[in-house]
mmCIF file of C-alpha atoms and ligand atoms in Angstrom:
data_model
loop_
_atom_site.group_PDB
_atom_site.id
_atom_site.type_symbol
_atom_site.label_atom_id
_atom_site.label_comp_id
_atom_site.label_asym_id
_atom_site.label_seq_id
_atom_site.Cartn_x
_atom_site.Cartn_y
_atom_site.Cartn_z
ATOM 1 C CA UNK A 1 0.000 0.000 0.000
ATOM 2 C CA UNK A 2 1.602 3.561 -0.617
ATOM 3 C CA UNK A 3 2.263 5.425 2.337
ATOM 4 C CA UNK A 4 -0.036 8.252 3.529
ATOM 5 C CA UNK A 5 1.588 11.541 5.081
ATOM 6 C CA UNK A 6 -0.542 14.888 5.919
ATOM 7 C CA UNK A 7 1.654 17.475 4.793
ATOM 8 C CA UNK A 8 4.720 17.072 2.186
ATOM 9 C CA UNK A 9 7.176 19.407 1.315
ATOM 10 C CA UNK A 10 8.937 19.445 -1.586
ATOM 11 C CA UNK A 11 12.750 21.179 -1.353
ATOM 12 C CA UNK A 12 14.946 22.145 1.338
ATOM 13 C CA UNK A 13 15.719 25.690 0.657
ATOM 14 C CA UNK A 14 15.067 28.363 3.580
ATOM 15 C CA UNK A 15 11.349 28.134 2.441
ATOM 16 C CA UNK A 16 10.972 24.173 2.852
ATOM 17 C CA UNK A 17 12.989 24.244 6.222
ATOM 18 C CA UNK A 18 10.905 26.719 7.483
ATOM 19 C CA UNK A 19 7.816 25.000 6.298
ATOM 20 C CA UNK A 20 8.944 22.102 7.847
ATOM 21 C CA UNK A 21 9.385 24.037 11.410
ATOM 22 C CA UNK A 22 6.116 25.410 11.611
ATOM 23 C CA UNK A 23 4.625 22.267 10.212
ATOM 24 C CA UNK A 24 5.778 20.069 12.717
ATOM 25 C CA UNK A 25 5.509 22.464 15.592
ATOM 26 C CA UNK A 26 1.819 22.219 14.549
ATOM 27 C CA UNK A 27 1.900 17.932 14.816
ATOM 28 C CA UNK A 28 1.327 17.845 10.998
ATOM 29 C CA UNK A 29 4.349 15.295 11.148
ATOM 30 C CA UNK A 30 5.737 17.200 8.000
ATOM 31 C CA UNK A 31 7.927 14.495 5.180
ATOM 32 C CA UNK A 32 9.969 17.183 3.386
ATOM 33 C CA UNK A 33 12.148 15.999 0.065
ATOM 34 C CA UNK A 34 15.286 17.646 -0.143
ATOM 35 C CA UNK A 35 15.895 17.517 -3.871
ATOM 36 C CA UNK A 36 19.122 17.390 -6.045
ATOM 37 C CA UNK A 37 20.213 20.270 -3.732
ATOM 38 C CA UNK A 38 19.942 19.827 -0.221
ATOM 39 C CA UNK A 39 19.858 23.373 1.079
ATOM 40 C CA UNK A 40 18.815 24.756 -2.083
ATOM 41 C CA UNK A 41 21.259 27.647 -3.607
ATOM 42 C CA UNK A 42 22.262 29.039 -0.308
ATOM 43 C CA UNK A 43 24.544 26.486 -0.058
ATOM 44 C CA UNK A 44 26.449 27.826 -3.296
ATOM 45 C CA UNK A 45 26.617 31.054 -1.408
ATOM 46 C CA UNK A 46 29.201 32.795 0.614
ATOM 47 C CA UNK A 47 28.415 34.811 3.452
ATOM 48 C CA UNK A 48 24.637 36.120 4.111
ATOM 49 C CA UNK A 49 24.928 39.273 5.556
ATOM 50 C CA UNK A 50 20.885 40.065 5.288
ATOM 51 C CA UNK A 51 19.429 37.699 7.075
ATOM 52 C CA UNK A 52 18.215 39.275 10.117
ATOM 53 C CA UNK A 53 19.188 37.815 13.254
ATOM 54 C CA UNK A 54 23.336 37.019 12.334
ATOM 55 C CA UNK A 55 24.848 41.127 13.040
ATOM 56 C CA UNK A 56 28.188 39.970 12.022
ATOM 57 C CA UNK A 57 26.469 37.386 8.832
ATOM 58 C CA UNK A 58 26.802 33.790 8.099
ATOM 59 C CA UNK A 59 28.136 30.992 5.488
ATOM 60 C CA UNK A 60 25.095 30.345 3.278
ATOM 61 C CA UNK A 61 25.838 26.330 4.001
ATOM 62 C CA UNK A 62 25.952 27.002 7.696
ATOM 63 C CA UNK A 63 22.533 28.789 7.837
ATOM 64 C CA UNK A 64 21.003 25.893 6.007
ATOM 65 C CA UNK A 65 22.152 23.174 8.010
ATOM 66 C CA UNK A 66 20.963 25.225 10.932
ATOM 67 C CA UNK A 67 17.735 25.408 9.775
ATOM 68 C CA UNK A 68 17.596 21.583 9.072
ATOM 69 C CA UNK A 69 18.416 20.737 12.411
ATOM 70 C CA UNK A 70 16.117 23.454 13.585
ATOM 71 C CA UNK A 71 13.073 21.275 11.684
ATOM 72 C CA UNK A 72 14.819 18.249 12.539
ATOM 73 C CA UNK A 73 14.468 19.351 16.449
ATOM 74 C CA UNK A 74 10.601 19.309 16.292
ATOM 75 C CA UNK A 75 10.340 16.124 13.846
ATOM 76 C CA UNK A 76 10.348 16.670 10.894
ATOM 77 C CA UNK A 77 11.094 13.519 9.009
ATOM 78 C CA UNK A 78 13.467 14.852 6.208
ATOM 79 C CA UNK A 79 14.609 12.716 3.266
ATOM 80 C CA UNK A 80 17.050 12.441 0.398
ATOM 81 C CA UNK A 81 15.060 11.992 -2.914
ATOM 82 C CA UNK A 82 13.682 13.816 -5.860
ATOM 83 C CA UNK A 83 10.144 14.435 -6.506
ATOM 84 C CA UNK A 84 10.402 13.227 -10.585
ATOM 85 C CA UNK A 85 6.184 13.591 -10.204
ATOM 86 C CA UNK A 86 2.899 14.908 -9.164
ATOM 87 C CA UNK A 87 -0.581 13.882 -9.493
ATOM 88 C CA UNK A 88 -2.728 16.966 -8.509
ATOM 89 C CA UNK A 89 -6.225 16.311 -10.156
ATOM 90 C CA UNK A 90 -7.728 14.737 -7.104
ATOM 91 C CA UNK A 91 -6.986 15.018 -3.046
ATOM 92 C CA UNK A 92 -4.956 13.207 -1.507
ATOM 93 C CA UNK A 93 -2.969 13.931 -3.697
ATOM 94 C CA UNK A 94 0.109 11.703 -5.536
ATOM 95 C CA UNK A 95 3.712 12.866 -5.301
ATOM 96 C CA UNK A 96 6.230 10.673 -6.865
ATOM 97 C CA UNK A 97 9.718 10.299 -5.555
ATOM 98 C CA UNK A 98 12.931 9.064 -7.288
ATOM 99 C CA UNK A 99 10.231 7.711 -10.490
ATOM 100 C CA UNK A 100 9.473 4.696 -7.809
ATOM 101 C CA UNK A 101 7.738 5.683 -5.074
ATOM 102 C CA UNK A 102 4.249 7.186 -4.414
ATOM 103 C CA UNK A 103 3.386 9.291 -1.261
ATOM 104 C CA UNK A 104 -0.285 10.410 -0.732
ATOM 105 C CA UNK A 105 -0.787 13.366 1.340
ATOM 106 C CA UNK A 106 -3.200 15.794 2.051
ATOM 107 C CA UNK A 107 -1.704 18.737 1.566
ATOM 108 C CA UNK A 108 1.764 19.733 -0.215
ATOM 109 C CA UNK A 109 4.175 22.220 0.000
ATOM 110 C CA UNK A 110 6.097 23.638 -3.313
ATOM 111 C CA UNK A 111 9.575 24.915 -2.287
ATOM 112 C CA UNK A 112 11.841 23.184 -5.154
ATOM 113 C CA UNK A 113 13.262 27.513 -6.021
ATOM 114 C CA UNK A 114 15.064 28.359 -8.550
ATOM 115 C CA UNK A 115 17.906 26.834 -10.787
ATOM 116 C CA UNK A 116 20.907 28.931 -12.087
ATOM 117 C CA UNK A 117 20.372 29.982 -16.281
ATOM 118 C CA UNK A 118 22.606 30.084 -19.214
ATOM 119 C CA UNK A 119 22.996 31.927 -22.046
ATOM 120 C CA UNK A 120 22.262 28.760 -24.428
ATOM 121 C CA UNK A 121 25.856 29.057 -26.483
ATOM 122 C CA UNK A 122 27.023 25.893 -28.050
ATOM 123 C CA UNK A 123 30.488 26.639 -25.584
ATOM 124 C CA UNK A 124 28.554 26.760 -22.365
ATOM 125 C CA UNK A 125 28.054 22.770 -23.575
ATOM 126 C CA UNK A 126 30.967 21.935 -25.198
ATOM 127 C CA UNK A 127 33.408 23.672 -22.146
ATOM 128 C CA UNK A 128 31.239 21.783 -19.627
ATOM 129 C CA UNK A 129 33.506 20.740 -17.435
ATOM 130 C CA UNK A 130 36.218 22.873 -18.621
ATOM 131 C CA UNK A 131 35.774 25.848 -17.146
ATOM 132 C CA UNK A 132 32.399 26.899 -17.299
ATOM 133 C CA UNK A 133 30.347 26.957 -14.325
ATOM 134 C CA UNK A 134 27.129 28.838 -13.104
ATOM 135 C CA UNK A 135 28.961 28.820 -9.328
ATOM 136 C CA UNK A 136 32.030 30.487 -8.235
ATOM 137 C CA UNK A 137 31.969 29.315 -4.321
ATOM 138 C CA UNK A 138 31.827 25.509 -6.253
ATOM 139 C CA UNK A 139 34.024 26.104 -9.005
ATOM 140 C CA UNK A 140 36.250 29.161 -7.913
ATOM 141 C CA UNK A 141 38.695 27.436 -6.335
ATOM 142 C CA UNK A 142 40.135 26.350 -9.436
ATOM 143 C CA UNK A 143 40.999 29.414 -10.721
ATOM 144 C CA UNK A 144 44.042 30.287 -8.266
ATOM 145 C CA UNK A 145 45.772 33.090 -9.614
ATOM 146 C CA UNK A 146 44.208 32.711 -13.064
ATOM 147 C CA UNK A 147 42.289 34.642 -15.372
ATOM 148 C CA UNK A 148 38.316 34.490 -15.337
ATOM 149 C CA UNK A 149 35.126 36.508 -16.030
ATOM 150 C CA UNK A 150 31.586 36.842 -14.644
ATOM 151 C CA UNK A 151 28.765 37.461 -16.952
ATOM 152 C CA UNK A 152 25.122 39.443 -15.570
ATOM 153 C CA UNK A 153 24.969 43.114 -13.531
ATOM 154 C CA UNK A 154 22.763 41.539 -10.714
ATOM 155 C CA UNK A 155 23.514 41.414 -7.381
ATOM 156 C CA UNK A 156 25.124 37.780 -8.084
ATOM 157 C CA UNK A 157 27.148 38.458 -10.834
ATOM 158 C CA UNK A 158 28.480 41.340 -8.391
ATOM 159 C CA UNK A 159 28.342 38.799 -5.659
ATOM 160 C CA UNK A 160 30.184 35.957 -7.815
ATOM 161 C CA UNK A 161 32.661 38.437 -9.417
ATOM 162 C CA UNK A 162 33.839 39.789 -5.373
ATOM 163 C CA UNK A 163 34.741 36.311 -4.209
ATOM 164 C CA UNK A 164 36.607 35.204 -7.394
ATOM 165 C CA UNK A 165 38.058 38.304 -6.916
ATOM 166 C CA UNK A 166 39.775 37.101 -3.453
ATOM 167 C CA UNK A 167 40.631 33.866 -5.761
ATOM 168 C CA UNK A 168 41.919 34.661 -9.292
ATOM 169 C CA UNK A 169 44.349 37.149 -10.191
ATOM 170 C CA UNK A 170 42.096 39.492 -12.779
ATOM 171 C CA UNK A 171 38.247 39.187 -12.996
ATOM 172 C CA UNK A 172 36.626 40.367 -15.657
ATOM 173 C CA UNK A 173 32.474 41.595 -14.912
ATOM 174 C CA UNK A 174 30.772 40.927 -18.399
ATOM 175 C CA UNK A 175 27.527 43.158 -18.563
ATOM 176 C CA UNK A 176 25.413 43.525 -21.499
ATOM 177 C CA UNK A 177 23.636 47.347 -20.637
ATOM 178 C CA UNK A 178 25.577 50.394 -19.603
ATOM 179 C CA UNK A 179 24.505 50.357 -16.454
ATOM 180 C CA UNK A 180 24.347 47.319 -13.577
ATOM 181 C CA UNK A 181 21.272 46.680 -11.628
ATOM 182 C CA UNK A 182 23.269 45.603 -8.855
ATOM 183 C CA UNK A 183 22.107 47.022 -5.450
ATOM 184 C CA UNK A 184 24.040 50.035 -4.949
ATOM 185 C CA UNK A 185 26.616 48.529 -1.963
ATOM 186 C CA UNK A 186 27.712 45.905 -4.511
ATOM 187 C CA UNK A 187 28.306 47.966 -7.622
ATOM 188 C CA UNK A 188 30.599 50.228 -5.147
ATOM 189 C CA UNK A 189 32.343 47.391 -3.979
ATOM 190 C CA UNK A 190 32.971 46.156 -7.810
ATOM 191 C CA UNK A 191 34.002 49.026 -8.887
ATOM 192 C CA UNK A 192 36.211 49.926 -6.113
ATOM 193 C CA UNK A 193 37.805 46.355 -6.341
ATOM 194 C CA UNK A 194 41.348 47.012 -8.498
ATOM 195 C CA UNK A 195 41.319 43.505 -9.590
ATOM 196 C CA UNK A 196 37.623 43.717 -11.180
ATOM 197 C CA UNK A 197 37.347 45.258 -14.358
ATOM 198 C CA UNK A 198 33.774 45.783 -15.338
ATOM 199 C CA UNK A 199 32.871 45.917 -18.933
ATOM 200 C CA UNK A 200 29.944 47.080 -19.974
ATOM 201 C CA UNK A 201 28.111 46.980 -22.700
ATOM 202 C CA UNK A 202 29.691 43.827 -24.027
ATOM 203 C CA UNK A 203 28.000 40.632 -25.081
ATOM 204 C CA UNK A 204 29.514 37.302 -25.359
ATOM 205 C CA UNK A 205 29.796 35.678 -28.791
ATOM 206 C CA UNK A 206 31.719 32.208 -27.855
ATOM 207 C CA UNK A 207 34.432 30.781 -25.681
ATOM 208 C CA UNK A 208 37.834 29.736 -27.376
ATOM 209 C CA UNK A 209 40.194 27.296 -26.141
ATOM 210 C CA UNK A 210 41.722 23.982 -27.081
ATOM 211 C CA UNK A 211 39.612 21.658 -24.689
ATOM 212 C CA UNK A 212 39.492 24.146 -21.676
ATOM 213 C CA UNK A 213 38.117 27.595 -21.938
ATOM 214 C CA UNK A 214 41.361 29.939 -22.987
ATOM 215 C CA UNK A 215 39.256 32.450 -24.152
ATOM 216 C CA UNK A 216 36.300 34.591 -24.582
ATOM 217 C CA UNK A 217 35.171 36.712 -28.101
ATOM 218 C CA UNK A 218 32.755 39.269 -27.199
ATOM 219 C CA UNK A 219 30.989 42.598 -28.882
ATOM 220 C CA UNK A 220 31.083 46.285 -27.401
ATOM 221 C CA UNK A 221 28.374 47.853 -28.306
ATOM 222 C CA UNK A 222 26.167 45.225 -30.691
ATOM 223 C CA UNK A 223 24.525 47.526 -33.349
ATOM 224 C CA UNK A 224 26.030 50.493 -32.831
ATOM 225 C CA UNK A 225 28.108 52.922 -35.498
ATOM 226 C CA UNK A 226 31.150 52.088 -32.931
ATOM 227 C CA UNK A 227 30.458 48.222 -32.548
ATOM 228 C CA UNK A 228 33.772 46.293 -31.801
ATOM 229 C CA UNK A 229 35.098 42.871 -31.278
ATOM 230 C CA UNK A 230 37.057 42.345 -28.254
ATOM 231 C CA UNK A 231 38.741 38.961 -27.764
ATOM 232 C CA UNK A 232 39.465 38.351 -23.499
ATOM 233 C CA UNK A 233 42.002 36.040 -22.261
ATOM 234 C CA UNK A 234 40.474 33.592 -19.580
ATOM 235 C CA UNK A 235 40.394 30.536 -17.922
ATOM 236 C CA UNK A 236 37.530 30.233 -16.189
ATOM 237 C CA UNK A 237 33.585 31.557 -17.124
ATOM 238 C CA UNK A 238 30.548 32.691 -14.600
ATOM 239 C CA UNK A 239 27.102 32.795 -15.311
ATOM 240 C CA UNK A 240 25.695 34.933 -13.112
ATOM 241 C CA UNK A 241 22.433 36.208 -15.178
ATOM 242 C CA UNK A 242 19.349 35.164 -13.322
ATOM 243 C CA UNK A 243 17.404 31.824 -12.567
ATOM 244 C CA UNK A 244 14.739 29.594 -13.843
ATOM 245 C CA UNK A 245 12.068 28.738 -11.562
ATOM 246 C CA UNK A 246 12.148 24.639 -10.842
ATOM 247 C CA UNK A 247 7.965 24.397 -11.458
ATOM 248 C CA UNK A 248 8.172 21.918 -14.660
ATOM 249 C CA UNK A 249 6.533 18.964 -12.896
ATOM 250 C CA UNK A 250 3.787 20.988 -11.312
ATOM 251 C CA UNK A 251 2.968 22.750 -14.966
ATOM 252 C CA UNK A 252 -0.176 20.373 -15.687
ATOM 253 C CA UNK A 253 -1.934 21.433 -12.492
ATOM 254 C CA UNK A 254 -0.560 24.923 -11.669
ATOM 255 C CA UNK A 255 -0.725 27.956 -13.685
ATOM 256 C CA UNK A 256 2.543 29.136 -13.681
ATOM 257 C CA UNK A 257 3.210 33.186 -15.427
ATOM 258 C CA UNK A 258 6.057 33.250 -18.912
ATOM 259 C CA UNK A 259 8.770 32.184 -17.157
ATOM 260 C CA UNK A 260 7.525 29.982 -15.079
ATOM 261 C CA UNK A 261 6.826 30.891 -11.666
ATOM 262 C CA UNK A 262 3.504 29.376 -9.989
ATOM 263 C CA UNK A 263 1.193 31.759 -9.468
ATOM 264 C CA UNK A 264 -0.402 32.080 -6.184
ATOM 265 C CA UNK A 265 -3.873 33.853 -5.262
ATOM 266 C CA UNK A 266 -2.136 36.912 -4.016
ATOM 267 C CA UNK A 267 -0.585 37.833 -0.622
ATOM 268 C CA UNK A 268 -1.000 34.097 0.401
ATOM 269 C CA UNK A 269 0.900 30.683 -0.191
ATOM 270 C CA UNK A 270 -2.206 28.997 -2.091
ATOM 271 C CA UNK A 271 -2.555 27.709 -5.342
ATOM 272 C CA UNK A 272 -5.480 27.805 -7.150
ATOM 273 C CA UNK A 273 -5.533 23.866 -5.902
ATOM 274 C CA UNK A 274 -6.927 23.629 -2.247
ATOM 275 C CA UNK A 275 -4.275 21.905 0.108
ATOM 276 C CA UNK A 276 -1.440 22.696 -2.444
ATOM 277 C CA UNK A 277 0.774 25.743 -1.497
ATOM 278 C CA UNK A 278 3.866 27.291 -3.300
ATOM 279 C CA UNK A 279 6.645 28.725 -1.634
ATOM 280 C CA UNK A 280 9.796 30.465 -1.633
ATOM 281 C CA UNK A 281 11.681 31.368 -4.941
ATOM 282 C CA UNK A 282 9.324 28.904 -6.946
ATOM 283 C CA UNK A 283 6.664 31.342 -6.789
ATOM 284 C CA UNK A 284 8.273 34.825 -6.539
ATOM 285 C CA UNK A 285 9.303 36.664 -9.305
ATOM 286 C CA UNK A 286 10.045 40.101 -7.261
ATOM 287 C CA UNK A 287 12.080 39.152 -4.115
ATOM 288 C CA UNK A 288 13.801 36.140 -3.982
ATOM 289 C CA UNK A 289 15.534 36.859 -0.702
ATOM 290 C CA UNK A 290 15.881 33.580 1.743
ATOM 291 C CA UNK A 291 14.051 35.618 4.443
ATOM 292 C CA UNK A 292 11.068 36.421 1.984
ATOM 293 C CA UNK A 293 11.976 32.735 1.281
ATOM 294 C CA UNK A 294 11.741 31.775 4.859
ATOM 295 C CA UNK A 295 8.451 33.712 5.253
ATOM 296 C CA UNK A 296 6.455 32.776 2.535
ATOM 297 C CA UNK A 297 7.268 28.750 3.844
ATOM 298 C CA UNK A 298 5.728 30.104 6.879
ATOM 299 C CA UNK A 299 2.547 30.993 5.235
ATOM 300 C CA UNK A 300 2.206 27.675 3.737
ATOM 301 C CA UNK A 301 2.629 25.737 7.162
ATOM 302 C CA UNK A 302 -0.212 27.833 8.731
ATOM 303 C CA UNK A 303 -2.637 27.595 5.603
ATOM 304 C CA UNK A 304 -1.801 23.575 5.538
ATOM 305 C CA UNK A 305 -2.381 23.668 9.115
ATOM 306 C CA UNK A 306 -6.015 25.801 8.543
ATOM 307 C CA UNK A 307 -6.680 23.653 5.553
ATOM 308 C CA UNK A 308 -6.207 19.997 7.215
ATOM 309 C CA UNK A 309 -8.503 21.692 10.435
ATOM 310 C CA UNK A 310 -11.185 22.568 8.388
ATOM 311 C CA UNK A 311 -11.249 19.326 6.815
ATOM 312 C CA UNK A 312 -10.836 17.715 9.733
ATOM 313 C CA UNK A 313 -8.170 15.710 8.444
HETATM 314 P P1 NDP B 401 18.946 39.410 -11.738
HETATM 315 O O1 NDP B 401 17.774 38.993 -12.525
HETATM 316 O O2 NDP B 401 18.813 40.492 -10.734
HETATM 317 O O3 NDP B 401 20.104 39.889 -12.730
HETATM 318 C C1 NDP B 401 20.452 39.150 -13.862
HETATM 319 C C2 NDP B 401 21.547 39.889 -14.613
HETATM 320 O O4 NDP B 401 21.940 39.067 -15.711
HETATM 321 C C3 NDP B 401 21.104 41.231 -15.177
HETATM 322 O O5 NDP B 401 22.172 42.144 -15.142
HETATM 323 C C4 NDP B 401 20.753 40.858 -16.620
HETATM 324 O O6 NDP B 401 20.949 41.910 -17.507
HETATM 325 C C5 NDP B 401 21.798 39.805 -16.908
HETATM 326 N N1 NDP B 401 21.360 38.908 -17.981
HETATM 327 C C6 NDP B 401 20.233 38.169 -18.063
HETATM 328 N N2 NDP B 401 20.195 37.449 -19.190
HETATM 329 C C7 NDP B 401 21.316 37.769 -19.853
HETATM 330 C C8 NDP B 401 21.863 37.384 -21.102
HETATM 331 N N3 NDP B 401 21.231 36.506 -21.891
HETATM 332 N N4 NDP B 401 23.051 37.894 -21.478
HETATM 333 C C9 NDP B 401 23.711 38.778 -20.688
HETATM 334 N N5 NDP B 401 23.270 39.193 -19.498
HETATM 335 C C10 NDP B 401 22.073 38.697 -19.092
HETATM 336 O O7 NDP B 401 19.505 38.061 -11.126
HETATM 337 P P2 NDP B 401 20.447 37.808 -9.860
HETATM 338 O O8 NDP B 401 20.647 36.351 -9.862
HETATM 339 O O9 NDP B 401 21.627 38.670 -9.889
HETATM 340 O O10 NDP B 401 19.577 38.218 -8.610
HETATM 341 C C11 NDP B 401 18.281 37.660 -8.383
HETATM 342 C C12 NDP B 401 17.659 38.270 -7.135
HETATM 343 O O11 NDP B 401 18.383 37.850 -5.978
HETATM 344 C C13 NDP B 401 17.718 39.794 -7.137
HETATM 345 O O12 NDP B 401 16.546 40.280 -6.547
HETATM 346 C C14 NDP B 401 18.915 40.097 -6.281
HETATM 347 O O13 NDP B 401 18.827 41.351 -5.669
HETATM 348 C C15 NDP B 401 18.874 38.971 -5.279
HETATM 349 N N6 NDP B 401 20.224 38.669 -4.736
HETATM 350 C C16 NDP B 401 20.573 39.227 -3.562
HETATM 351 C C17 NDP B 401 21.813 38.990 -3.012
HETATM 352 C C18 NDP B 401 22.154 39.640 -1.725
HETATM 353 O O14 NDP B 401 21.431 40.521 -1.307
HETATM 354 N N7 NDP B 401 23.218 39.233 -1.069
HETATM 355 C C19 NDP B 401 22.782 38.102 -3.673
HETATM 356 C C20 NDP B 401 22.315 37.581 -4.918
HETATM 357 C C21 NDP B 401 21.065 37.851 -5.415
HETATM 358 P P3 NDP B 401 19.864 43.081 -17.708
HETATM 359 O O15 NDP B 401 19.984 43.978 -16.526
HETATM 360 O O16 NDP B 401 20.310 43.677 -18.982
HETATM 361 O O17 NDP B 401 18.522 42.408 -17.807
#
């Protein structure tokens, strides 16, 4: 017989974990799936400095594991696996796990966030592995006193280019406008950094190299009466330009909006599906901060928690 759980989470991510504390400080006995990431992207992080509570900030892998064993403290049964399916036309619903298993469950979480993007070169594939990487706290290491360069003017890219800065010897900040959209603290501390150099309005065309990224080709100023081609020496390539929401699966019975976040009704956790909440980067487009992260996985706990009451499940 498949097992039957009230409440399951899906990711582990500041909004699952905190799902998962309220949850089971509510008896819901809360199964949360950690995913292919356990601890979602904070763990690819470096320090947090803005999440209240930590005056001098934290190691994005350290505040994750504290909030595990902050959900582990009040039960919460957590587990490795990867939700590969979900059958949402009918309560209790179906929620697949590792293509094997099937958990029913009355109400379910959506926390699974956001992946890293890409620009979708042929390079970014054929330098897999050889110096391209959407993750500089997993991949900077390698780049010891070499040459590499960041691409995106987010607060990421800025974040991403500042530690490999610490790393590598030169870093080069690849931005496509004239301008960064950076929070203002991190553009100063790009700019002021003598081993960044930020070039903007440039575009990348393709990597060079003989099996290892050597090189980059870009374009100043695509279009324009001045337009150039500028050829970068580098070893190692960034991404730093944004994420994907990780909603596929839940696409035949949420509406999600043109990139793919699941919409919610709004101000609340719920989907248009009753008992089935979405939290966390999954299902927010404007913040995508861990503690709006945190929050919104708060949300869901206390709707499930309304939701299984009212049913008297
Ligand atoms: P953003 O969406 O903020 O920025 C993406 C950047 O990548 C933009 O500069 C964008 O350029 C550029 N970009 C997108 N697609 C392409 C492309 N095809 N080619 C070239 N450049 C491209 O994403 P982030 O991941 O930086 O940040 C996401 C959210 O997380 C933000 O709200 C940010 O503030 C927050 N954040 C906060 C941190 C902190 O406070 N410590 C750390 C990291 C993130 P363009 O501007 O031209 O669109």
């Amino acid at each position: 017989m498949n097992e039957k759980q009230r409440c399951l989470i899906i990711g582990s991510g500041p909004a699952g974990y905190t799902a998962a504390i309220y949850a089971a400080r509510a008896n819901l006995a809360p199964v949360l799936y950690e995913g292919l990431q356990p601890g979602g992207q904070l763990t690819t992080t470096t320090d947090v400095e803005n999440f209240p509570g930590y005056p001098e900030g934290i190691t994005g892998p350290e505040l994750m594991e504290d909030l595990k064993k902050q959900a582990t403290r009040f039960g919460a049964d957590i587990r490795y696996g990867m939700v590969t399916s979900v059958d949402f036309s009918a309560a209790p619903y179906k929620v697949t796990v590792d293509n094997e298993k099937t958990i029913e469950t009355e109400t379910v979480i959506v926390a699974t966030g956001a992946t890293a993007k890409y620009l979708g070169l042929p390079d970014e594939t054929k330098y897999a592995g050889g110096g391209v990487s959407a993750c500089a706290t997993c991949d900077g290491f390698f780049y010891r006193n070499m040459k590499v360069a960041v691409v995106g003017g987010g607060d990421t890219a800025a974040e991403e280019a500042m530690y490999l800065s610490n790393i590598a010897e030169k870093v080069y900040l690849i931005i496509r406008k004239d301008y960064m959209r950076a929070s203002q603290i991190m553009q100063d501390r790009v700019m002021n950094n003598p081993k960044i150099e930020v070039l903007f309005e440039h575009e990348i065309v393709g990597l060079t190299g003989d099996r290892v990224v050597q090189g980059a080709d870009l374009v100043k100023r695509r279009g324009k009466e001045d337009e150039e081609k500028v050829h970068i020496e580098i070893d190692g390539f960034f991404l730093a330009i944004g994420h994907k929401p990780n909603s596929d699966i839940f696409k035949p019975y949420l509406e999600t909006d043109e990139v793919g976040y699941i919409k919610t009704i709004p101000g609340t956790p719920k989907t248009a599906i009753p008992g089935v909440f979405a939290a966390g980067d999954v299902a927010d487009p404007h913040y995508r901060q861990a503690v709006t992260a945190a929050g919104t996985g708060c949300q869901a706990a206390i709707e499930a928690e309304r939701y299984l009451t009212e049913k008297g499940l």
